[in-house]
Amino acid sequence: MDGKVTIEEHFALPDTLGPGSSELHRRLQDFDGERIELMDKCGIAFAILSLNGPSVQAQTKTAEAIDMAQRANDLLAEEITKRPERLGGFAALPMQEPDAAIRELERAVGELGLLGANVNGFSETNGANSPLYYDQPEYRPFWATVDKLQVPFYLHPRNPFFDQIPSFEGHPWLTYASWAYALETAMHALRLICSGLFDDHPQLQMVLGHLGERIPFDLWRADNCLQRNPKGMPAKRTLRAYMQTNVHVSTSGQFHDPPLHLTIKEMGIKRVLFSIDYPYESMEQGSNWFDEAELSDEERLAIGRTNALSLFRLELK
Ligand code: ZN
């Protein structure tokens, strides 16, 4: 399929490259070479880029988080200006301090023309014992700003603090993308949903990668349990209702028909958007899978392009 739009694709600053091969590092810092060539080859018309993780969220000093987010957003905006017909961007945000995150989001959307926020899970301030989750009351003014600006908030994975989770000890193969990312990110997303955030901001839109970080698979069971015994949960509606009205998911790193079909059935066709997670995943593998996935032409067009155009209010040629 030509004209596809992708929404979870990454770049890096020199100081956020992290572990990985020199090939990965080169691809993370490339905006207009191989990235665009691969997009052409794979039928991807437009890609919305975000800073790689955990980067800003892992800064324990707020001033450094603010500086890193500003540098990332400035670089991204500059690269987008060179080819606005092919690239868009998400803002990185210093969530360590809600007021600083509000200021940077307003600057990134209002002045730099970025299309929303992409945040790499919880933020750190004082080390491993103090992860900041954004369902906490001090973040409500931040969410009011996201709602006011009418831009999507992408909750991107990061690893949990493994020294706080004994079950990971001695099992490094379950860390990162194989298992831990979805565990951590689903928990954070459910904290936000269950906090009643979307009752106070019914228009707010959160995006999850990796076909919803396994939440669609467990939706019926979670609702069934919570209806029997909500244990004082503040949220007023079923999890299903929020997943169908306040959450979108992308196919990043999940190139397989059965979970795609399940997600469409549980959330509705309008809630699913194509993505790769380049350069951590292969643009060719993800695109070849999607182009051949068992979908009607109408469904492929919605997931591959038009759902993204409406969520981000984009007008592409
Ligand atoms: Zn990613």
Coordinates of C-alpha atoms and ligand atoms in Angstrom, one line a residue:
M1 CA 0.0 0.0 0.0
D2 CA 1.3 3.4 -0.9
G3 CA 0.7 6.6 1.1
K4 CA 1.1 4.9 4.5
V5 CA 1.6 7.1 7.7
T6 CA 3.7 5.8 10.6
I7 CA 3.6 7.3 14.1
E8 CA 6.2 5.5 16.3
E9 CA 9.6 6.1 14.6
H10 CA 12.7 7.3 16.5
F11 CA 15.7 9.5 16.3
A12 CA 18.4 10.2 18.9
L13 CA 20.6 13.1 20.1
P14 CA 24.3 12.2 20.4
D15 CA 23.8 11.9 24.2
T16 CA 20.7 9.7 24.0
L17 CA 22.1 7.0 21.7
G18 CA 22.3 4.3 24.4
P19 CA 23.6 0.8 23.9
G20 CA 23.5 -0.7 20.4
S21 CA 25.5 -1.2 17.2
S22 CA 27.1 1.6 15.2
E23 CA 24.5 0.8 12.5
L24 CA 21.7 1.5 14.9
H25 CA 23.3 4.7 16.1
R26 CA 23.8 5.8 12.5
R27 CA 20.1 5.1 11.7
L28 CA 18.9 7.0 14.8
Q29 CA 20.8 10.1 13.7
D30 CA 19.7 9.9 10.1
F31 CA 16.8 12.1 9.0
D32 CA 17.2 12.4 5.2
G33 CA 19.3 9.5 3.9
E34 CA 18.5 5.9 4.4
R35 CA 15.3 6.8 6.4
I36 CA 13.7 8.5 3.5
E37 CA 15.0 5.9 1.0
L38 CA 13.4 3.1 3.0
M39 CA 10.1 5.1 3.4
D40 CA 10.0 5.4 -0.4
K41 CA 10.7 1.7 -0.9
C42 CA 8.1 0.7 1.7
G43 CA 5.3 3.0 0.5
I44 CA 5.4 5.3 3.6
A45 CA 4.4 8.8 2.7
F46 CA 4.8 10.4 6.2
A47 CA 6.4 9.5 9.5
I48 CA 6.0 11.1 12.9
L49 CA 9.3 10.9 14.7
S50 CA 10.0 10.9 18.4
L51 CA 13.2 10.9 20.6
N52 CA 14.4 7.4 21.5
G53 CA 13.9 6.2 25.1
P54 CA 14.3 6.5 28.0
S55 CA 16.4 9.7 27.4
V56 CA 14.5 12.6 29.0
Q57 CA 12.6 10.5 31.4
A58 CA 15.8 8.9 32.9
Q59 CA 17.3 12.3 33.8
T60 CA 17.4 12.6 37.6
K61 CA 18.1 16.3 37.5
T62 CA 15.1 18.3 36.3
A63 CA 17.3 21.0 34.7
E64 CA 19.0 18.4 32.6
A65 CA 15.6 16.9 31.6
I66 CA 14.4 20.3 30.5
D67 CA 17.6 21.0 28.5
M68 CA 17.5 17.6 26.8
A69 CA 13.8 17.9 25.8
Q70 CA 14.4 21.4 24.4
R71 CA 17.4 20.3 22.4
A72 CA 15.6 17.3 21.0
N73 CA 12.5 19.3 20.1
D74 CA 14.6 22.1 18.4
L75 CA 16.6 19.5 16.4
L76 CA 13.4 17.7 15.4
A77 CA 11.7 20.9 14.3
E78 CA 14.7 21.9 12.3
E79 CA 14.9 18.6 10.5
I80 CA 11.1 18.6 9.8
T81 CA 11.3 22.1 8.3
K82 CA 13.7 20.6 5.6
R83 CA 11.1 18.1 4.4
P84 CA 7.7 18.9 6.0
E85 CA 5.9 16.8 3.4
R86 CA 7.5 13.6 4.7
L87 CA 8.2 14.2 8.4
G88 CA 6.3 15.3 11.5
G89 CA 7.3 15.1 15.2
F90 CA 6.3 14.5 18.7
A91 CA 7.6 16.6 21.6
A92 CA 9.9 15.1 24.2
L93 CA 8.8 16.5 27.6
P94 CA 10.5 17.0 31.0
M95 CA 7.8 15.3 33.0
Q96 CA 10.0 15.5 36.1
E97 CA 8.3 18.8 36.7
P98 CA 4.7 19.2 35.5
D99 CA 5.0 23.0 35.0
A100 CA 8.1 22.6 32.9
A101 CA 6.3 19.9 30.9
I102 CA 3.4 22.3 30.3
R103 CA 5.8 25.0 29.1
E104 CA 7.7 22.8 26.8
L105 CA 4.5 21.2 25.3
E106 CA 3.1 24.7 24.6
R107 CA 6.3 25.8 23.0
A108 CA 6.7 22.6 21.0
V109 CA 3.1 22.6 19.6
G110 CA 2.6 26.4 19.4
E111 CA 6.0 27.6 18.2
L112 CA 7.7 24.5 16.7
G113 CA 4.6 23.0 15.1
L114 CA 5.1 19.5 16.7
L115 CA 2.0 17.3 16.6
G116 CA 1.7 16.0 20.2
A117 CA 3.9 14.5 23.0
N118 CA 5.7 11.2 23.2
V119 CA 6.9 10.4 26.7
N120 CA 9.0 7.3 27.6
G121 CA 7.0 6.0 30.6
F122 CA 7.6 7.2 34.2
S123 CA 10.1 9.9 35.0
E124 CA 12.9 9.8 37.6
T125 CA 13.9 12.5 40.1
N126 CA 15.6 11.0 43.0
G127 CA 16.7 7.6 41.7
A128 CA 15.2 4.2 41.7
N129 CA 12.8 4.6 44.6
S130 CA 10.8 7.5 43.2
P131 CA 9.3 6.8 39.8
L132 CA 6.8 9.5 38.8
Y133 CA 3.6 8.2 37.3
Y134 CA 1.4 10.7 35.6
D135 CA -1.9 9.7 37.2
Q136 CA -0.7 11.5 40.3
P137 CA -2.7 14.6 41.2
E138 CA 0.1 17.1 40.5
Y139 CA -0.1 16.1 36.8
R140 CA -3.7 17.2 36.4
P141 CA -2.8 20.7 35.1
F142 CA -0.5 19.0 32.6
W143 CA -3.4 16.9 31.3
A144 CA -5.6 20.0 31.1
T145 CA -3.0 21.5 28.8
V146 CA -2.9 18.4 26.6
D147 CA -6.7 18.5 26.4
K148 CA -6.7 22.3 25.7
L149 CA -4.1 21.9 22.9
Q150 CA -6.1 18.9 21.4
V151 CA -3.0 16.9 20.7
P152 CA -2.4 13.2 21.3
F153 CA -0.1 11.9 24.1
Y154 CA 1.9 8.8 23.2
L155 CA 2.9 6.7 26.2
H156 CA 6.0 5.0 25.0
P157 CA 7.6 2.0 26.9
R158 CA 10.6 2.0 29.1
N159 CA 12.0 -0.7 31.4
P160 CA 10.7 -0.9 35.0
F161 CA 13.2 -0.7 37.8
F162 CA 14.2 -4.4 37.9
D163 CA 15.8 -4.2 41.3
Q164 CA 12.3 -3.6 42.6
I165 CA 10.8 -6.6 40.8
P166 CA 12.4 -9.8 42.1
S167 CA 10.8 -12.0 39.5
F168 CA 13.1 -10.6 36.8
E169 CA 16.3 -11.5 38.7
G170 CA 18.4 -13.9 36.7
H171 CA 16.1 -13.6 33.7
P172 CA 17.6 -10.9 31.5
W173 CA 15.9 -12.3 28.4
L174 CA 12.6 -11.1 29.8
T175 CA 13.7 -7.4 30.1
Y176 CA 13.3 -4.8 27.4
A177 CA 11.0 -5.4 24.4
S178 CA 10.5 -9.2 24.8
W179 CA 8.3 -8.8 27.9
A180 CA 9.1 -6.0 30.4
Y181 CA 8.2 -3.0 28.2
A182 CA 4.6 -4.1 27.8
L183 CA 4.3 -5.0 31.5
E184 CA 5.5 -1.6 32.6
T185 CA 3.6 0.4 30.0
A186 CA 0.3 -1.4 30.3
M187 CA 0.5 -0.8 34.1
H188 CA 1.1 3.0 33.6
A189 CA -1.7 3.2 31.0
L190 CA -4.1 1.4 33.3
R191 CA -3.2 3.7 36.2
L192 CA -4.1 6.7 34.0
I193 CA -7.4 5.1 32.8
C194 CA -8.4 3.9 36.3
S195 CA -7.6 7.3 37.9
G196 CA -10.7 8.9 36.3
L197 CA -8.5 11.1 34.1
F198 CA -10.6 10.5 31.1
D199 CA -13.8 11.2 33.0
D200 CA -12.5 14.7 33.7
H201 CA -11.1 15.1 30.1
P202 CA -13.4 13.0 27.8
Q203 CA -11.7 14.4 24.7
L204 CA -8.2 13.5 25.7
Q205 CA -6.4 11.0 23.4
M206 CA -3.6 8.7 24.5
V207 CA -1.7 6.5 22.1
L208 CA -0.1 3.1 23.0
G209 CA 2.3 1.2 20.8
H210 CA 2.7 -2.5 20.2
L211 CA -1.0 -3.1 19.6
G212 CA -1.9 -1.7 23.0
E213 CA 0.8 -3.3 25.2
R214 CA -1.4 -6.5 25.7
I215 CA -4.4 -4.5 27.2
P216 CA -6.8 -5.5 24.4
F217 CA -6.2 -9.2 25.1
D218 CA -7.2 -8.9 28.8
L219 CA -9.9 -6.3 28.4
W220 CA -12.9 -8.6 29.0
R221 CA -11.3 -10.3 32.1
A222 CA -10.2 -7.0 33.7
D223 CA -13.7 -5.5 33.2
N224 CA -15.4 -8.6 34.4
C225 CA -13.4 -8.6 37.6
L226 CA -13.7 -4.8 38.2
Q227 CA -17.5 -4.9 37.7
R228 CA -17.8 -7.5 40.4
N229 CA -15.4 -5.7 42.7
P230 CA -14.1 -2.2 41.7
K231 CA -12.2 -1.8 45.0
G232 CA -12.9 2.0 45.0
M233 CA -11.6 2.6 41.5
P234 CA -12.2 6.3 40.6
A235 CA -13.0 5.7 36.9
K236 CA -16.7 5.7 36.1
R237 CA -16.8 3.6 32.9
T238 CA -15.5 0.2 31.8
L239 CA -11.9 -0.1 30.6
R240 CA -13.4 -1.1 27.3
A241 CA -15.3 2.2 27.0
Y242 CA -12.0 4.2 27.6
M243 CA -10.1 2.0 25.2
Q244 CA -12.7 2.7 22.5
T245 CA -13.0 6.5 23.1
N246 CA -9.7 7.8 24.6
V247 CA -7.0 5.4 23.4
H248 CA -5.5 4.6 20.0
V249 CA -2.9 1.9 19.4
S250 CA -0.2 1.5 16.8
T251 CA 1.2 -1.7 15.2
S252 CA 4.8 -0.8 16.2
G253 CA 6.9 -4.0 16.6
Q254 CA 3.8 -6.2 16.4
F255 CA 3.7 -7.5 12.8
H256 CA 1.3 -10.4 13.2
D257 CA -2.3 -10.9 12.0
P258 CA -4.0 -12.6 15.1
P259 CA -3.2 -9.8 17.6
L260 CA -4.1 -7.2 14.9
H261 CA -7.5 -8.8 14.3
L262 CA -8.2 -9.1 18.1
T263 CA -7.3 -5.5 18.6
I264 CA -9.6 -4.3 15.8
K265 CA -12.4 -6.4 17.3
E266 CA -11.9 -5.2 20.9
M267 CA -11.3 -1.5 20.1
G268 CA -12.8 -0.8 16.7
I269 CA -11.1 -0.2 13.3
K270 CA -10.8 3.6 14.0
R271 CA -8.5 3.1 17.0
V272 CA -5.7 1.2 15.2
L273 CA -2.8 2.9 13.4
F274 CA 0.1 1.5 11.4
S275 CA 3.6 2.0 12.7
I276 CA 7.1 0.3 12.6
D277 CA 9.3 1.4 15.6
Y278 CA 12.2 2.1 13.2
P279 CA 15.1 1.7 13.5
Y280 CA 14.6 -0.7 16.4
E281 CA 12.4 -2.8 14.0
S282 CA 12.7 -3.3 10.3
M283 CA 10.8 -1.0 8.1
E284 CA 10.7 -3.6 5.3
Q285 CA 9.4 -6.4 7.6
G286 CA 6.7 -4.2 9.1
S287 CA 5.5 -2.8 5.8
N288 CA 5.6 -6.1 3.9
W289 CA 3.5 -7.7 6.7
F290 CA 1.0 -4.8 6.7
D291 CA 0.6 -4.7 3.0
E292 CA -0.3 -8.4 2.9
A293 CA -2.1 -8.7 6.2
E294 CA -5.6 -10.1 6.1
L295 CA -7.7 -6.9 5.9
S296 CA -10.2 -5.4 3.5
D297 CA -9.0 -2.5 1.3
E298 CA -11.1 -0.2 3.5
E299 CA -9.6 -1.5 6.7
R300 CA -6.0 -1.3 5.3
L301 CA -6.6 2.3 4.2
A302 CA -8.0 3.3 7.7
I303 CA -5.1 1.7 9.6
G304 CA -2.4 2.6 7.1
R305 CA -3.4 6.2 6.6
T306 CA -6.7 7.8 7.3
N307 CA -6.9 7.1 11.0
A308 CA -3.6 8.9 11.5
L309 CA -4.7 11.8 9.3
S310 CA -7.8 12.4 11.5
L311 CA -6.0 11.9 14.8
F312 CA -3.3 14.4 14.0
R313 CA -5.6 16.6 11.8
L314 CA -3.1 16.3 9.0
E315 CA -3.7 17.2 5.4
L316 CA -1.3 15.4 3.1
K317 CA -1.2 15.6 -0.7
Ligands
ZN1 ZN 9.5 2.8 20.1

